[in-house]
């Protein structure tokens, strides 16, 4: 009998009390188990991640393509810039020669002048087709972004201050970009 009592006691000791049962339940409730993702959900997440990477890569490539094409167009437009700059003194010489021929009324000079005018007009037409435009500075307000002041003269009145009185060397644009600044005389 003694054994039976002892056995009952040990069995009772082994069984959890009501308080212990409640704490065990609370612990189980406090740590909810995360639902495990199925393979399908994992694959969908990977596909979504790959799509995001693809879109970023695609947009980067599109930006690169646009930038390269823009640079290519600019390069083509301005490829002849150095050659045109080298031809500008020749254009200036033609203009000076034509203005000097106006002084002479001899028939010999008239025919030479006519030949020079034909060549000059052909040269100007070809340069204009390549995007060259002369700058008109005389009578306009002085702009340091377009003009280079080489001399100053006193202004006759207040309205003339800051106005370009004379253009010593003509300025030129190539596709709206200044390739040679106009050398001017400014009223001060």
PDB file of C-alpha atoms in Angstrom:
ATOM      1  CA  UNK A   1       0.000   0.000   0.000  1.00  0.00           C
ATOM      2  CA  UNK A   2       2.702   2.232   0.692  1.00  0.00           C
ATOM      3  CA  UNK A   3       3.733   1.915  -2.952  1.00  0.00           C
ATOM      4  CA  UNK A   4       0.317   2.761  -4.211  1.00  0.00           C
ATOM      5  CA  UNK A   5       0.233   5.984  -2.265  1.00  0.00           C
ATOM      6  CA  UNK A   6       3.658   6.881  -3.442  1.00  0.00           C
ATOM      7  CA  UNK A   7       2.744   6.128  -7.016  1.00  0.00           C
ATOM      8  CA  UNK A   8      -0.352   8.310  -6.804  1.00  0.00           C
ATOM      9  CA  UNK A   9       1.703  11.116  -5.446  1.00  0.00           C
ATOM     10  CA  UNK A  10       4.222  10.940  -8.204  1.00  0.00           C
ATOM     11  CA  UNK A  11       1.518  10.830 -10.811  1.00  0.00           C
ATOM     12  CA  UNK A  12      -0.113  13.866  -9.297  1.00  0.00           C
ATOM     13  CA  UNK A  13       3.198  15.646  -9.216  1.00  0.00           C
ATOM     14  CA  UNK A  14       3.779  14.889 -12.853  1.00  0.00           C
ATOM     15  CA  UNK A  15       0.449  16.277 -13.971  1.00  0.00           C
ATOM     16  CA  UNK A  16       0.490  20.002 -14.483  1.00  0.00           C
ATOM     17  CA  UNK A  17      -1.648  22.169 -12.315  1.00  0.00           C
ATOM     18  CA  UNK A  18      -4.349  24.438 -13.694  1.00  0.00           C
ATOM     19  CA  UNK A  19      -2.031  27.447 -13.455  1.00  0.00           C
ATOM     20  CA  UNK A  20       0.696  25.676 -15.349  1.00  0.00           C
ATOM     21  CA  UNK A  21      -1.791  24.678 -18.036  1.00  0.00           C
ATOM     22  CA  UNK A  22      -2.912  28.309 -18.445  1.00  0.00           C
ATOM     23  CA  UNK A  23       0.672  29.605 -18.777  1.00  0.00           C
ATOM     24  CA  UNK A  24       1.434  26.939 -21.370  1.00  0.00           C
ATOM     25  CA  UNK A  25      -1.654  27.993 -23.365  1.00  0.00           C
ATOM     26  CA  UNK A  26      -0.711  31.664 -23.097  1.00  0.00           C
ATOM     27  CA  UNK A  27       2.814  30.966 -24.346  1.00  0.00           C
ATOM     28  CA  UNK A  28       1.445  29.100 -27.331  1.00  0.00           C
ATOM     29  CA  UNK A  29      -0.926  31.953 -28.101  1.00  0.00           C
ATOM     30  CA  UNK A  30       1.756  34.654 -27.746  1.00  0.00           C
ATOM     31  CA  UNK A  31       4.033  33.118 -30.339  1.00  0.00           C
ATOM     32  CA  UNK A  32       1.843  32.654 -33.353  1.00  0.00           C
ATOM     33  CA  UNK A  33       3.433  30.509 -35.957  1.00  0.00           C
ATOM     34  CA  UNK A  34       4.086  32.191 -39.279  1.00  0.00           C
ATOM     35  CA  UNK A  35       2.322  30.525 -42.108  1.00  0.00           C
ATOM     36  CA  UNK A  36       4.862  28.818 -44.277  1.00  0.00           C
ATOM     37  CA  UNK A  37       5.102  30.020 -47.836  1.00  0.00           C
ATOM     38  CA  UNK A  38       4.331  27.595 -50.511  1.00  0.00           C
ATOM     39  CA  UNK A  39       6.687  27.044 -53.411  1.00  0.00           C
ATOM     40  CA  UNK A  40       4.229  28.834 -55.645  1.00  0.00           C
ATOM     41  CA  UNK A  41       4.346  31.992 -53.503  1.00  0.00           C
ATOM     42  CA  UNK A  42       8.150  31.878 -53.367  1.00  0.00           C
ATOM     43  CA  UNK A  43       8.333  31.587 -57.149  1.00  0.00           C
ATOM     44  CA  UNK A  44       5.905  34.484 -57.576  1.00  0.00           C
ATOM     45  CA  UNK A  45       8.103  36.658 -55.325  1.00  0.00           C
ATOM     46  CA  UNK A  46      11.198  35.719 -57.320  1.00  0.00           C
ATOM     47  CA  UNK A  47       9.411  36.531 -60.586  1.00  0.00           C
ATOM     48  CA  UNK A  48       8.289  39.895 -59.216  1.00  0.00           C
ATOM     49  CA  UNK A  49      11.842  40.683 -58.080  1.00  0.00           C
ATOM     50  CA  UNK A  50      13.243  39.708 -61.495  1.00  0.00           C
ATOM     51  CA  UNK A  51      10.638  41.906 -63.233  1.00  0.00           C
ATOM     52  CA  UNK A  52      11.701  44.891 -61.116  1.00  0.00           C
ATOM     53  CA  UNK A  53      15.342  44.295 -62.002  1.00  0.00           C
ATOM     54  CA  UNK A  54      14.424  43.963 -65.673  1.00  0.00           C
ATOM     55  CA  UNK A  55      12.459  47.237 -65.674  1.00  0.00           C
ATOM     56  CA  UNK A  56      15.349  49.096 -64.017  1.00  0.00           C
ATOM     57  CA  UNK A  57      17.813  47.676 -66.509  1.00  0.00           C
ATOM     58  CA  UNK A  58      15.511  48.461 -69.422  1.00  0.00           C
ATOM     59  CA  UNK A  59      15.005  52.077 -68.315  1.00  0.00           C
ATOM     60  CA  UNK A  60      18.773  52.513 -67.842  1.00  0.00           C
ATOM     61  CA  UNK A  61      19.361  51.193 -71.347  1.00  0.00           C
ATOM     62  CA  UNK A  62      16.695  53.497 -72.821  1.00  0.00           C
ATOM     63  CA  UNK A  63      18.306  56.513 -71.122  1.00  0.00           C
ATOM     64  CA  UNK A  64      21.704  55.433 -72.444  1.00  0.00           C
ATOM     65  CA  UNK A  65      20.325  54.988 -75.971  1.00  0.00           C
ATOM     66  CA  UNK A  66      18.694  58.449 -75.942  1.00  0.00           C
ATOM     67  CA  UNK A  67      21.860  60.110 -74.601  1.00  0.00           C
ATOM     68  CA  UNK A  68      24.059  58.435 -77.231  1.00  0.00           C
ATOM     69  CA  UNK A  69      21.725  59.377 -80.076  1.00  0.00           C
ATOM     70  CA  UNK A  70      21.609  62.995 -78.849  1.00  0.00           C
ATOM     71  CA  UNK A  71      25.413  63.121 -78.643  1.00  0.00           C
ATOM     72  CA  UNK A  72      25.661  61.589 -82.107  1.00  0.00           C
ATOM     73  CA  UNK A  73      23.372  64.255 -83.581  1.00  0.00           C
ATOM     74  CA  UNK A  74      25.383  67.022 -81.904  1.00  0.00           C
ATOM     75  CA  UNK A  75      28.616  65.492 -83.167  1.00  0.00           C
ATOM     76  CA  UNK A  76      27.312  65.361 -86.721  1.00  0.00           C
ATOM     77  CA  UNK A  77      26.015  68.937 -86.563  1.00  0.00           C
ATOM     78  CA  UNK A  78      29.249  70.317 -85.178  1.00  0.00           C
ATOM     79  CA  UNK A  79      31.685  68.044 -87.016  1.00  0.00           C
ATOM     80  CA  UNK A  80      32.624  70.773 -89.456  1.00  0.00           C
ATOM     81  CA  UNK A  81      32.974  73.471 -86.795  1.00  0.00           C
ATOM     82  CA  UNK A  82      36.783  73.645 -86.966  1.00  0.00           C
ATOM     83  CA  UNK A  83      36.783  73.763 -90.760  1.00  0.00           C
ATOM     84  CA  UNK A  84      34.150  76.505 -90.798  1.00  0.00           C
ATOM     85  CA  UNK A  85      36.120  78.482 -88.194  1.00  0.00           C
ATOM     86  CA  UNK A  86      39.158  78.241 -90.460  1.00  0.00           C
ATOM     87  CA  UNK A  87      37.122  79.535 -93.424  1.00  0.00           C
ATOM     88  CA  UNK A  88      35.802  82.615 -91.589  1.00  0.00           C
ATOM     89  CA  UNK A  89      38.956  84.710 -92.208  1.00  0.00           C
ATOM     90  CA  UNK A  90      38.596  83.875 -95.916  1.00  0.00           C
ATOM     91  CA  UNK A  91      34.998  85.150 -95.815  1.00  0.00           C
ATOM     92  CA  UNK A  92      36.255  88.330 -94.101  1.00  0.00           C
ATOM     93  CA  UNK A  93      38.868  88.800 -96.833  1.00  0.00           C
ATOM     94  CA  UNK A  94      36.208  88.421 -99.541  1.00  0.00           C
ATOM     95  CA  UNK A  95      34.028  91.037 -97.823  1.00  0.00           C
ATOM     96  CA  UNK A  96      36.954  93.479 -97.571  1.00  0.00           C
ATOM     97  CA  UNK A  97      37.892  92.880-101.201  1.00  0.00           C
ATOM     98  CA  UNK A  98      34.322  93.480-102.357  1.00  0.00           C
ATOM     99  CA  UNK A  99      34.062  96.704-100.336  1.00  0.00           C
ATOM    100  CA  UNK A 100      37.388  97.914-101.836  1.00  0.00           C
ATOM    101  CA  UNK A 101      36.200  97.189-105.392  1.00  0.00           C
ATOM    102  CA  UNK A 102      33.247  99.555-104.898  1.00  0.00           C
ATOM    103  CA  UNK A 103      35.679 102.480-105.057  1.00  0.00           C
ATOM    104  CA  UNK A 104      36.707 101.702-108.618  1.00  0.00           C
ATOM    105  CA  UNK A 105      34.460 102.368-111.584  1.00  0.00           C
ATOM    106  CA  UNK A 106      36.735 100.877-114.240  1.00  0.00           C
ATOM    107  CA  UNK A 107      35.174  98.131-116.391  1.00  0.00           C
ATOM    108  CA  UNK A 108      38.106  95.794-115.690  1.00  0.00           C
ATOM    109  CA  UNK A 109      37.454  96.005-111.972  1.00  0.00           C
ATOM    110  CA  UNK A 110      33.703  95.642-112.470  1.00  0.00           C
ATOM    111  CA  UNK A 111      34.127  92.222-114.097  1.00  0.00           C
ATOM    112  CA  UNK A 112      36.592  91.129-111.418  1.00  0.00           C
ATOM    113  CA  UNK A 113      34.202  92.365-108.749  1.00  0.00           C
ATOM    114  CA  UNK A 114      31.346  90.430-110.363  1.00  0.00           C
ATOM    115  CA  UNK A 115      33.444  87.234-110.353  1.00  0.00           C
ATOM    116  CA  UNK A 116      34.377  87.755-106.695  1.00  0.00           C
ATOM    117  CA  UNK A 117      30.710  88.325-105.800  1.00  0.00           C
ATOM    118  CA  UNK A 118      29.725  85.043-107.477  1.00  0.00           C
ATOM    119  CA  UNK A 119      32.392  83.115-105.590  1.00  0.00           C
ATOM    120  CA  UNK A 120      31.535  84.896-102.311  1.00  0.00           C
ATOM    121  CA  UNK A 121      27.797  84.201-102.691  1.00  0.00           C
ATOM    122  CA  UNK A 122      28.487  80.528-103.466  1.00  0.00           C
ATOM    123  CA  UNK A 123      30.730  80.218-100.398  1.00  0.00           C
ATOM    124  CA  UNK A 124      28.183  81.952 -98.129  1.00  0.00           C
ATOM    125  CA  UNK A 125      25.364  79.745 -99.471  1.00  0.00           C
ATOM    126  CA  UNK A 126      27.331  76.550 -98.783  1.00  0.00           C
ATOM    127  CA  UNK A 127      28.238  77.716 -95.276  1.00  0.00           C
ATOM    128  CA  UNK A 128      24.620  78.697 -94.595  1.00  0.00           C
ATOM    129  CA  UNK A 129      23.515  75.203 -95.623  1.00  0.00           C
ATOM    130  CA  UNK A 130      25.939  73.826 -93.030  1.00  0.00           C
ATOM    131  CA  UNK A 131      24.276  75.977 -90.341  1.00  0.00           C
ATOM    132  CA  UNK A 132      26.403  79.146 -90.344  1.00  0.00           C
ATOM    133  CA  UNK A 133      24.547  82.396 -89.580  1.00  0.00           C
ATOM    134  CA  UNK A 134      26.113  85.863 -89.346  1.00  0.00           C
ATOM    135  CA  UNK A 135      25.570  87.872 -86.197  1.00  0.00           C
ATOM    136  CA  UNK A 136      24.066  91.350 -86.543  1.00  0.00           C
ATOM    137  CA  UNK A 137      25.677  93.436 -83.812  1.00  0.00           C
ATOM    138  CA  UNK A 138      25.676  97.022 -85.070  1.00  0.00           C
ATOM    139  CA  UNK A 139      22.964  99.115 -83.417  1.00  0.00           C
ATOM    140  CA  UNK A 140      22.102  96.424 -80.848  1.00  0.00           C
ATOM    141  CA  UNK A 141      22.729  96.511 -77.119  1.00  0.00           C
ATOM    142  CA  UNK A 142      26.148  95.171 -76.090  1.00  0.00           C
ATOM    143  CA  UNK A 143      25.948  91.564 -74.879  1.00  0.00           C
ATOM    144  CA  UNK A 144      29.114  90.093 -73.382  1.00  0.00           C
ATOM    145  CA  UNK A 145      27.914  86.593 -74.329  1.00  0.00           C
ATOM    146  CA  UNK A 146      27.908  87.534 -78.028  1.00  0.00           C
ATOM    147  CA  UNK A 147      30.259  90.499 -78.401  1.00  0.00           C
ATOM    148  CA  UNK A 148      33.860  91.284 -77.625  1.00  0.00           C
ATOM    149  CA  UNK A 149      34.428  94.982 -76.933  1.00  0.00           C
ATOM    150  CA  UNK A 150      37.703  96.108 -78.470  1.00  0.00           C
ATOM    151  CA  UNK A 151      37.102  99.859 -78.131  1.00  0.00           C
ATOM    152  CA  UNK A 152      34.845 102.335 -76.348  1.00  0.00           C
ATOM    153  CA  UNK A 153      33.639 105.674 -77.621  1.00  0.00           C
ATOM    154  CA  UNK A 154      31.786 108.386 -75.745  1.00  0.00           C
ATOM    155  CA  UNK A 155      28.031 108.281 -76.276  1.00  0.00           C
ATOM    156  CA  UNK A 156      26.285 111.269 -77.829  1.00  0.00           C
ATOM    157  CA  UNK A 157      23.300 110.868 -75.468  1.00  0.00           C
ATOM    158  CA  UNK A 158      22.085 108.646 -72.624  1.00  0.00           C
ATOM    159  CA  UNK A 159      20.066 106.394 -74.940  1.00  0.00           C
ATOM    160  CA  UNK A 160      23.202 105.412 -76.857  1.00  0.00           C
ATOM    161  CA  UNK A 161      25.070 104.106 -73.805  1.00  0.00           C
ATOM    162  CA  UNK A 162      25.774 100.387 -74.068  1.00  0.00           C
ATOM    163  CA  UNK A 163      24.891 100.300 -77.793  1.00  0.00           C
ATOM    164  CA  UNK A 164      27.262  98.786 -80.382  1.00  0.00           C
ATOM    165  CA  UNK A 165      28.398 101.653 -82.640  1.00  0.00           C
ATOM    166  CA  UNK A 166      30.573  99.710 -85.067  1.00  0.00           C
ATOM    167  CA  UNK A 167      31.350  96.101 -85.895  1.00  0.00           C
ATOM    168  CA  UNK A 168      35.052  95.584 -86.582  1.00  0.00           C
ATOM    169  CA  UNK A 169      34.854  91.811 -87.108  1.00  0.00           C
ATOM    170  CA  UNK A 170      31.591  90.022 -87.763  1.00  0.00           C
ATOM    171  CA  UNK A 171      30.488  87.304 -85.362  1.00  0.00           C
ATOM    172  CA  UNK A 172      28.940  83.994 -86.417  1.00  0.00           C
ATOM    173  CA  UNK A 173      26.638  81.269 -85.088  1.00  0.00           C
ATOM    174  CA  UNK A 174      26.812  77.603 -86.053  1.00  0.00           C
ATOM    175  CA  UNK A 175      23.462  75.936 -85.259  1.00  0.00           C
ATOM    176  CA  UNK A 176      22.668  78.648 -82.671  1.00  0.00           C
ATOM    177  CA  UNK A 177      26.047  78.177 -80.988  1.00  0.00           C
ATOM    178  CA  UNK A 178      28.469  81.114 -81.098  1.00  0.00           C
ATOM    179  CA  UNK A 179      31.623  80.064 -82.928  1.00  0.00           C
ATOM    180  CA  UNK A 180      33.102  83.544 -83.259  1.00  0.00           C
ATOM    181  CA  UNK A 181      32.303  86.559 -81.122  1.00  0.00           C
ATOM    182  CA  UNK A 182      31.736  89.868 -82.870  1.00  0.00           C
ATOM    183  CA  UNK A 183      34.509  92.390 -82.218  1.00  0.00           C
ATOM    184  CA  UNK A 184      32.739  95.678 -81.642  1.00  0.00           C
ATOM    185  CA  UNK A 185      33.056  99.331 -80.619  1.00  0.00           C
ATOM    186  CA  UNK A 186      30.692 100.235 -77.769  1.00  0.00           C
ATOM    187  CA  UNK A 187      29.267 103.640 -76.753  1.00  0.00           C
ATOM    188  CA  UNK A 188      29.928 104.537 -73.110  1.00  0.00           C
TER     189      UNK A 188
END
